[in-house]
Amino acid sequence: MFTNYCIYMNNYPFINNKGHLHVCCKNNHNRIDGNIKTHTLREMYYSAQYEDLRNKMSANESISGCHICYDQEAKNQFSFRHRSLSRFSKQPFDDTKIRALDLRIGSLCNLMCAMCHPTDSSKWHANYELYAKEVLNKSEHHIKAIADTNSPNLLNWAEYDSSWQNIFCSVDNNLQQVYIAGGEPFYIKKFPQYIKELINYAPNASITINTNATRLIDPNDLHIFKDIYCRISIDGFGLHDDYQRLGQSWNDKLQVIDQYYNNLNVICFDLTITALTVRSVPNLVAYLQSRYPNVNILFRPVVNKPHLDIRILPKDLTVHVLQFCNRYINKKNFCNLAQLKEFITYDNDVPPKDILRKFITHWNKHSICSFNDVDETLNKWIYEDYSS
C-alpha cells in the first residue's frame, strides 16, 4: 500500500469553517497562508508552502499532524487517506489537479447539539461559557480563548460572494466530487445560488450536502437540488433527537426530511450516537427504514465527549441495542455498526456516571423538556441506582 501519496494533499483541497486551507479534516497542523475570503483556492493550493508539503510526502518524510493515518497504517489498517482515495480511484493520481472539494462552510447554525462546539455552531458561542464551567470545569482562560477564536464573525466565509468566486475560478471539469458541511448549509442566505453556480463551473461534479434537515427549501429552488446528494443528521427517535439537538421539532423535521427525500437524493442518515440517544437506536432505525426505505444508515458513536460516552451506561440498559447490532451487523446498508457494537460491549474503565449526571442537569436548563420525559428508565439510573 502506498505511503508517499495523499489525495487530500494532491487532489482534494479541504477548507475549514474559518476559511483556511488545511491538509485535511483530520489534521489541524500546517495551515496554509491566506483565507478563501481574500485568496483564490488555486493560489493557496498551489503555493510554495503547500508544494513543500507535497514534496515531503512524496519523499516519504513524516508530515506533522498526519499521525492518524500513520498509526492506522502501522497496524496494517486501511487508513483515512486510503479510504478517501478509494472513492475515486484504485491508484494515486499522477497530477495535482483539483478533483474534489471538502468545504466546511462556517458555523452558522440554528441548533445547539449536545456533541457540538462553537467551531461548528453559532448557537453554541453564546452558551459555551456556562457549559464549560458547569460540565467541563474549564478555566476562565480556556473560556476566553474559545470565545475569541470561535466568534461567528470569524466563521462566516460562506456568506461572502468573494469566497465562492475564489473557489469557482479555481475549478473546472476535472472536479468530480464536492462535500459540503457546516454549520448548517441551508441557512446560508444565498446557498441555492452558490450551488447553482458551482454546478455551472463544474458540471461533472457530484455534490453531497450534510444537513440537519430543519429548513424547507423554497419550492422555486428545488430544481437546483434535484441531482444533489444529501446526508441527513438524525440521532434519536422523537424526543431523543429533540433533546440532543436543541432548537428543533421532531414533527417539523420529518416534514423537511420528506421534502428532501422526495426531491433530492437522500443517500444516508447520519446517526451521531451518545449515551443520550443510544437506547432509542432500534426504534429510530425501524422508523427510518419504514418511512424512507433503501437509504443507508451510518452509525457514529461519539468518541471525544466523556460525558456522552456510551460506555458509561451499564450493560443491562443497552442489552436490547446489542441484540439489535447482532441482528443487523452484516446488513449491507448499515455502516459502522460494528463500532457501535464494540462500544456497547466495551469492558475497560469508563468515566463514572456523575459526569453524565452533571451534563444532564446542565442540559435540562436549555431543553424544552426534562431528560426524564425522554427516557425515564435511564434518567432514574443517572440520578439514583438502577436495578433491573
PDB file of N, CA, C and O in Angstrom, residues 11-60:
ATOM      1  N   ASN A  11      -5.003  16.294  -4.592  1.00  0.00           N
ATOM      2  CA  ASN A  11      -6.163  16.466  -5.473  1.00  0.00           C
ATOM      3  C   ASN A  11      -7.454  16.853  -4.758  1.00  0.00           C
ATOM      4  O   ASN A  11      -8.498  16.926  -5.407  1.00  0.00           O
ATOM      5  N   TYR A  12      -7.405  17.082  -3.448  1.00  0.00           N
ATOM      6  CA  TYR A  12      -8.654  17.180  -2.675  1.00  0.00           C
ATOM      7  C   TYR A  12      -8.530  18.282  -1.622  1.00  0.00           C
ATOM      8  O   TYR A  12      -8.387  18.010  -0.441  1.00  0.00           O
ATOM      9  N   PRO A  13      -8.627  19.557  -2.008  1.00  0.00           N
ATOM     10  CA  PRO A  13      -8.497  20.647  -1.030  1.00  0.00           C
ATOM     11  C   PRO A  13      -9.576  20.599   0.048  1.00  0.00           C
ATOM     12  O   PRO A  13     -10.742  20.313  -0.241  1.00  0.00           O
ATOM     13  N   PHE A  14      -9.136  20.906   1.273  1.00  0.00           N
ATOM     14  CA  PHE A  14     -10.043  20.971   2.411  1.00  0.00           C
ATOM     15  C   PHE A  14     -10.035  22.392   2.963  1.00  0.00           C
ATOM     16  O   PHE A  14      -8.996  22.908   3.379  1.00  0.00           O
ATOM     17  N   ILE A  15     -11.190  23.037   2.977  1.00  0.00           N
ATOM     18  CA  ILE A  15     -11.335  24.379   3.556  1.00  0.00           C
ATOM     19  C   ILE A  15     -12.157  24.259   4.830  1.00  0.00           C
ATOM     20  O   ILE A  15     -13.281  23.760   4.811  1.00  0.00           O
ATOM     21  N   ASN A  16     -11.579  24.720   5.944  1.00  0.00           N
ATOM     22  CA  ASN A  16     -12.274  24.554   7.218  1.00  0.00           C
ATOM     23  C   ASN A  16     -13.269  25.679   7.461  1.00  0.00           C
ATOM     24  O   ASN A  16     -13.452  26.577   6.635  1.00  0.00           O
ATOM     25  N   ASN A  17     -13.930  25.635   8.617  1.00  0.00           N
ATOM     26  CA  ASN A  17     -15.008  26.576   8.908  1.00  0.00           C
ATOM     27  C   ASN A  17     -14.545  28.028   8.979  1.00  0.00           C
ATOM     28  O   ASN A  17     -15.374  28.940   8.885  1.00  0.00           O
ATOM     29  N   LYS A  18     -13.258  28.239   9.154  1.00  0.00           N
ATOM     30  CA  LYS A  18     -12.739  29.607   9.212  1.00  0.00           C
ATOM     31  C   LYS A  18     -12.228  30.091   7.859  1.00  0.00           C
ATOM     32  O   LYS A  18     -11.688  31.189   7.757  1.00  0.00           O
ATOM     33  N   GLY A  19     -12.376  29.252   6.838  1.00  0.00           N
ATOM     34  CA  GLY A  19     -11.934  29.653   5.508  1.00  0.00           C
ATOM     35  C   GLY A  19     -10.471  29.386   5.246  1.00  0.00           C
ATOM     36  O   GLY A  19      -9.924  29.845   4.236  1.00  0.00           O
ATOM     37  N   HIS A  20      -9.829  28.635   6.136  1.00  0.00           N
ATOM     38  CA  HIS A  20      -8.417  28.308   5.960  1.00  0.00           C
ATOM     39  C   HIS A  20      -8.255  26.984   5.224  1.00  0.00           C
ATOM     40  O   HIS A  20      -9.079  26.066   5.379  1.00  0.00           O
ATOM     41  N   LEU A  21      -7.194  26.878   4.473  1.00  0.00           N
ATOM     42  CA  LEU A  21      -6.852  25.637   3.789  1.00  0.00           C
ATOM     43  C   LEU A  21      -5.922  24.830   4.680  1.00  0.00           C
ATOM     44  O   LEU A  21      -4.839  25.287   5.047  1.00  0.00           O
ATOM     45  N   HIS A  22      -6.363  23.634   5.065  1.00  0.00           N
ATOM     46  CA  HIS A  22      -5.559  22.704   5.847  1.00  0.00           C
ATOM     47  C   HIS A  22      -5.333  21.444   5.025  1.00  0.00           C
ATOM     48  O   HIS A  22      -5.949  21.253   3.965  1.00  0.00           O
ATOM     49  N   VAL A  23      -4.470  20.571   5.517  1.00  0.00           N
ATOM     50  CA  VAL A  23      -4.184  19.338   4.788  1.00  0.00           C
ATOM     51  C   VAL A  23      -5.455  18.517   4.616  1.00  0.00           C
ATOM     52  O   VAL A  23      -5.755  18.033   3.526  1.00  0.00           O
ATOM     53  N   CYS A  24      -6.210  18.336   5.701  1.00  0.00           N
ATOM     54  CA  CYS A  24      -7.477  17.605   5.618  1.00  0.00           C
ATOM     55  C   CYS A  24      -8.250  17.849   6.907  1.00  0.00           C
ATOM     56  O   CYS A  24      -7.775  18.536   7.815  1.00  0.00           O
ATOM     57  N   CYS A  25      -9.428  17.227   7.015  1.00  0.00           N
ATOM     58  CA  CYS A  25     -10.271  17.442   8.188  1.00  0.00           C
ATOM     59  C   CYS A  25      -9.717  16.770   9.434  1.00  0.00           C
ATOM     60  O   CYS A  25     -10.185  17.047  10.546  1.00  0.00           O
ATOM     61  N   LYS A  26      -8.729  15.894   9.294  1.00  0.00           N
ATOM     62  CA  LYS A  26      -8.127  15.206  10.435  1.00  0.00           C
ATOM     63  C   LYS A  26      -6.874  15.900  10.950  1.00  0.00           C
ATOM     64  O   LYS A  26      -6.330  15.517  11.979  1.00  0.00           O
ATOM     65  N   ASN A  27      -6.407  16.890  10.217  1.00  0.00           N
ATOM     66  CA  ASN A  27      -5.097  17.488  10.508  1.00  0.00           C
ATOM     67  C   ASN A  27      -5.230  18.993  10.663  1.00  0.00           C
ATOM     68  O   ASN A  27      -5.458  19.713   9.687  1.00  0.00           O
ATOM     69  N   ASN A  28      -5.081  19.481  11.896  1.00  0.00           N
ATOM     70  CA  ASN A  28      -5.160  20.914  12.159  1.00  0.00           C
ATOM     71  C   ASN A  28      -3.814  21.617  12.071  1.00  0.00           C
ATOM     72  O   ASN A  28      -3.718  22.819  12.317  1.00  0.00           O
ATOM     73  N   HIS A  29      -2.776  20.865  11.737  1.00  0.00           N
ATOM     74  CA  HIS A  29      -1.452  21.454  11.573  1.00  0.00           C
ATOM     75  C   HIS A  29      -1.320  22.018  10.150  1.00  0.00           C
ATOM     76  O   HIS A  29      -2.192  21.865   9.319  1.00  0.00           O
ATOM     77  N   ASN A  30      -0.214  22.676   9.908  1.00  0.00           N
ATOM     78  CA  ASN A  30       0.153  23.085   8.542  1.00  0.00           C
ATOM     79  C   ASN A  30      -0.897  23.941   7.857  1.00  0.00           C
ATOM     80  O   ASN A  30      -1.239  23.727   6.691  1.00  0.00           O
ATOM     81  N   ARG A  31      -1.425  24.917   8.561  1.00  0.00           N
ATOM     82  CA  ARG A  31      -2.378  25.819   7.927  1.00  0.00           C
ATOM     83  C   ARG A  31      -1.677  26.631   6.845  1.00  0.00           C
ATOM     84  O   ARG A  31      -0.629  27.239   7.076  1.00  0.00           O
ATOM     85  N   ILE A  32      -2.265  26.642   5.672  1.00  0.00           N
ATOM     86  CA  ILE A  32      -1.684  27.364   4.545  1.00  0.00           C
ATOM     87  C   ILE A  32      -2.021  28.848   4.666  1.00  0.00           C
ATOM     88  O   ILE A  32      -3.138  29.225   5.046  1.00  0.00           O
ATOM     89  N   ASP A  33      -1.057  29.708   4.351  1.00  0.00           N
ATOM     90  CA  ASP A  33      -1.268  31.152   4.428  1.00  0.00           C
ATOM     91  C   ASP A  33      -2.423  31.580   3.523  1.00  0.00           C
ATOM     92  O   ASP A  33      -2.605  31.045   2.425  1.00  0.00           O
ATOM     93  N   GLY A  34      -3.196  32.546   4.005  1.00  0.00           N
ATOM     94  CA  GLY A  34      -4.305  33.069   3.227  1.00  0.00           C
ATOM     95  C   GLY A  34      -5.647  32.600   3.760  1.00  0.00           C
ATOM     96  O   GLY A  34      -5.740  31.814   4.709  1.00  0.00           O
ATOM     97  N   ASN A  35      -6.701  33.098   3.151  1.00  0.00           N
ATOM     98  CA  ASN A  35      -8.073  32.738   3.528  1.00  0.00           C
ATOM     99  C   ASN A  35      -8.926  32.802   2.278  1.00  0.00           C
ATOM    100  O   ASN A  35      -8.689  33.637   1.395  1.00  0.00           O
ATOM    101  N   ILE A  36      -9.901  31.920   2.189  1.00  0.00           N
ATOM    102  CA  ILE A  36     -10.722  31.853   0.980  1.00  0.00           C
ATOM    103  C   ILE A  36     -11.527  33.126   0.763  1.00  0.00           C
ATOM    104  O   ILE A  36     -11.990  33.400  -0.351  1.00  0.00           O
ATOM    105  N   LYS A  37     -11.686  33.947   1.794  1.00  0.00           N
ATOM    106  CA  LYS A  37     -12.351  35.245   1.613  1.00  0.00           C
ATOM    107  C   LYS A  37     -11.527  36.165   0.721  1.00  0.00           C
ATOM    108  O   LYS A  37     -12.069  36.977  -0.029  1.00  0.00           O
ATOM    109  N   THR A  38     -10.204  36.040   0.815  1.00  0.00           N
ATOM    110  CA  THR A  38      -9.315  37.010   0.179  1.00  0.00           C
ATOM    111  C   THR A  38      -8.365  36.403  -0.852  1.00  0.00           C
ATOM    112  O   THR A  38      -7.700  37.134  -1.583  1.00  0.00           O
ATOM    113  N   HIS A  39      -8.250  35.081  -0.883  1.00  0.00           N
ATOM    114  CA  HIS A  39      -7.334  34.406  -1.798  1.00  0.00           C
ATOM    115  C   HIS A  39      -8.080  33.337  -2.585  1.00  0.00           C
ATOM    116  O   HIS A  39      -8.984  32.690  -2.039  1.00  0.00           O
ATOM    117  N   THR A  40      -7.696  33.137  -3.819  1.00  0.00           N
ATOM    118  CA  THR A  40      -8.310  32.058  -4.580  1.00  0.00           C
ATOM    119  C   THR A  40      -7.821  30.720  -4.049  1.00  0.00           C
ATOM    120  O   THR A  40      -6.719  30.614  -3.501  1.00  0.00           O
ATOM    121  N   LEU A  41      -8.651  29.721  -4.227  1.00  0.00           N
ATOM    122  CA  LEU A  41      -8.257  28.374  -3.821  1.00  0.00           C
ATOM    123  C   LEU A  41      -7.001  27.949  -4.562  1.00  0.00           C
ATOM    124  O   LEU A  41      -6.100  27.330  -3.986  1.00  0.00           O
ATOM    125  N   ARG A  42      -6.913  28.293  -5.829  1.00  0.00           N
ATOM    126  CA  ARG A  42      -5.741  27.913  -6.632  1.00  0.00           C
ATOM    127  C   ARG A  42      -4.464  28.537  -6.068  1.00  0.00           C
ATOM    128  O   ARG A  42      -3.420  27.879  -6.009  1.00  0.00           O
ATOM    129  N   GLU A  43      -4.525  29.811  -5.661  1.00  0.00           N
ATOM    130  CA  GLU A  43      -3.355  30.471  -5.076  1.00  0.00           C
ATOM    131  C   GLU A  43      -2.826  29.694  -3.874  1.00  0.00           C
ATOM    132  O   GLU A  43      -1.618  29.480  -3.735  1.00  0.00           O
ATOM    133  N   MET A  44      -3.736  29.284  -2.992  1.00  0.00           N
ATOM    134  CA  MET A  44      -3.319  28.617  -1.763  1.00  0.00           C
ATOM    135  C   MET A  44      -2.898  27.174  -2.018  1.00  0.00           C
ATOM    136  O   MET A  44      -1.896  26.701  -1.473  1.00  0.00           O
ATOM    137  N   TYR A  45      -3.646  26.480  -2.868  1.00  0.00           N
ATOM    138  CA  TYR A  45      -3.401  25.048  -3.064  1.00  0.00           C
ATOM    139  C   TYR A  45      -2.117  24.787  -3.840  1.00  0.00           C
ATOM    140  O   TYR A  45      -1.480  23.745  -3.672  1.00  0.00           O
ATOM    141  N   TYR A  46      -1.737  25.748  -4.686  1.00  0.00           N
ATOM    142  CA  TYR A  46      -0.509  25.570  -5.460  1.00  0.00           C
ATOM    143  C   TYR A  46       0.597  26.522  -5.001  1.00  0.00           C
ATOM    144  O   TYR A  46       1.528  26.801  -5.738  1.00  0.00           O
ATOM    145  N   SER A  47       0.491  26.964  -3.753  1.00  0.00           N
ATOM    146  CA  SER A  47       1.519  27.848  -3.194  1.00  0.00           C
ATOM    147  C   SER A  47       2.804  27.071  -2.914  1.00  0.00           C
ATOM    148  O   SER A  47       2.799  25.830  -2.816  1.00  0.00           O
ATOM    149  N   ALA A  48       3.903  27.802  -2.778  1.00  0.00           N
ATOM    150  CA  ALA A  48       5.177  27.163  -2.443  1.00  0.00           C
ATOM    151  C   ALA A  48       5.092  26.447  -1.103  1.00  0.00           C
ATOM    152  O   ALA A  48       5.709  25.385  -0.905  1.00  0.00           O
ATOM    153  N   GLN A  49       4.318  27.006  -0.185  1.00  0.00           N
ATOM    154  CA  GLN A  49       4.148  26.402   1.137  1.00  0.00           C
ATOM    155  C   GLN A  49       3.501  25.018   1.032  1.00  0.00           C
ATOM    156  O   GLN A  49       3.956  24.054   1.662  1.00  0.00           O
ATOM    157  N   TYR A  50       2.452  24.916   0.209  1.00  0.00           N
ATOM    158  CA  TYR A  50       1.783  23.622   0.050  1.00  0.00           C
ATOM    159  C   TYR A  50       2.637  22.672  -0.792  1.00  0.00           C
ATOM    160  O   TYR A  50       2.686  21.460  -0.538  1.00  0.00           O
ATOM    161  N   GLU A  51       3.323  23.211  -1.786  1.00  0.00           N
ATOM    162  CA  GLU A  51       4.174  22.368  -2.630  1.00  0.00           C
ATOM    163  C   GLU A  51       5.279  21.721  -1.806  1.00  0.00           C
ATOM    164  O   GLU A  51       5.669  20.575  -2.058  1.00  0.00           O
ATOM    165  N   ASP A  52       5.762  22.439  -0.814  1.00  0.00           N
ATOM    166  CA  ASP A  52       6.789  21.866   0.069  1.00  0.00           C
ATOM    167  C   ASP A  52       6.242  20.657   0.825  1.00  0.00           C
ATOM    168  O   ASP A  52       6.947  19.647   0.990  1.00  0.00           O
ATOM    169  N   LEU A  53       5.003  20.740   1.272  1.00  0.00           N
ATOM    170  CA  LEU A  53       4.384  19.601   1.950  1.00  0.00           C
ATOM    171  C   LEU A  53       4.247  18.409   1.000  1.00  0.00           C
ATOM    172  O   LEU A  53       4.506  17.263   1.375  1.00  0.00           O
ATOM    173  N   ARG A  54       3.842  18.681  -0.239  1.00  0.00           N
ATOM    174  CA  ARG A  54       3.716  17.596  -1.213  1.00  0.00           C
ATOM    175  C   ARG A  54       5.067  16.919  -1.465  1.00  0.00           C
ATOM    176  O   ARG A  54       5.143  15.687  -1.576  1.00  0.00           O
ATOM    177  N   ASN A  55       6.102  17.728  -1.566  1.00  0.00           N
ATOM    178  CA  ASN A  55       7.430  17.161  -1.809  1.00  0.00           C
ATOM    179  C   ASN A  55       7.886  16.291  -0.646  1.00  0.00           C
ATOM    180  O   ASN A  55       8.499  15.231  -0.850  1.00  0.00           O
ATOM    181  N   LYS A  56       7.584  16.732   0.572  1.00  0.00           N
ATOM    182  CA  LYS A  56       7.938  15.929   1.746  1.00  0.00           C
ATOM    183  C   LYS A  56       7.167  14.611   1.743  1.00  0.00           C
ATOM    184  O   LYS A  56       7.727  13.551   2.031  1.00  0.00           O
ATOM    185  N   MET A  57       5.882  14.679   1.432  1.00  0.00           N
ATOM    186  CA  MET A  57       5.080  13.464   1.365  1.00  0.00           C
ATOM    187  C   MET A  57       5.627  12.518   0.293  1.00  0.00           C
ATOM    188  O   MET A  57       5.758  11.309   0.511  1.00  0.00           O
ATOM    189  N   SER A  58       5.955  13.081  -0.870  1.00  0.00           N
ATOM    190  CA  SER A  58       6.463  12.262  -1.966  1.00  0.00           C
ATOM    191  C   SER A  58       7.778  11.579  -1.598  1.00  0.00           C
ATOM    192  O   SER A  58       8.050  10.457  -2.042  1.00  0.00           O
ATOM    193  N   ALA A  59       8.570  12.250  -0.748  1.00  0.00           N
ATOM    194  CA  ALA A  59       9.857  11.697  -0.323  1.00  0.00           C
ATOM    195  C   ALA A  59       9.720  10.802   0.909  1.00  0.00           C
ATOM    196  O   ALA A  59      10.716  10.393   1.500  1.00  0.00           O
ATOM    197  N   ASN A  60       8.481  10.517   1.287  1.00  0.00           N
ATOM    198  CA  ASN A  60       8.189   9.674   2.446  1.00  0.00           C
ATOM    199  C   ASN A  60       8.662  10.292   3.760  1.00  0.00           C
ATOM    200  O   ASN A  60       8.947   9.585   4.726  1.00  0.00           O
TER     201      ASN A  60
END
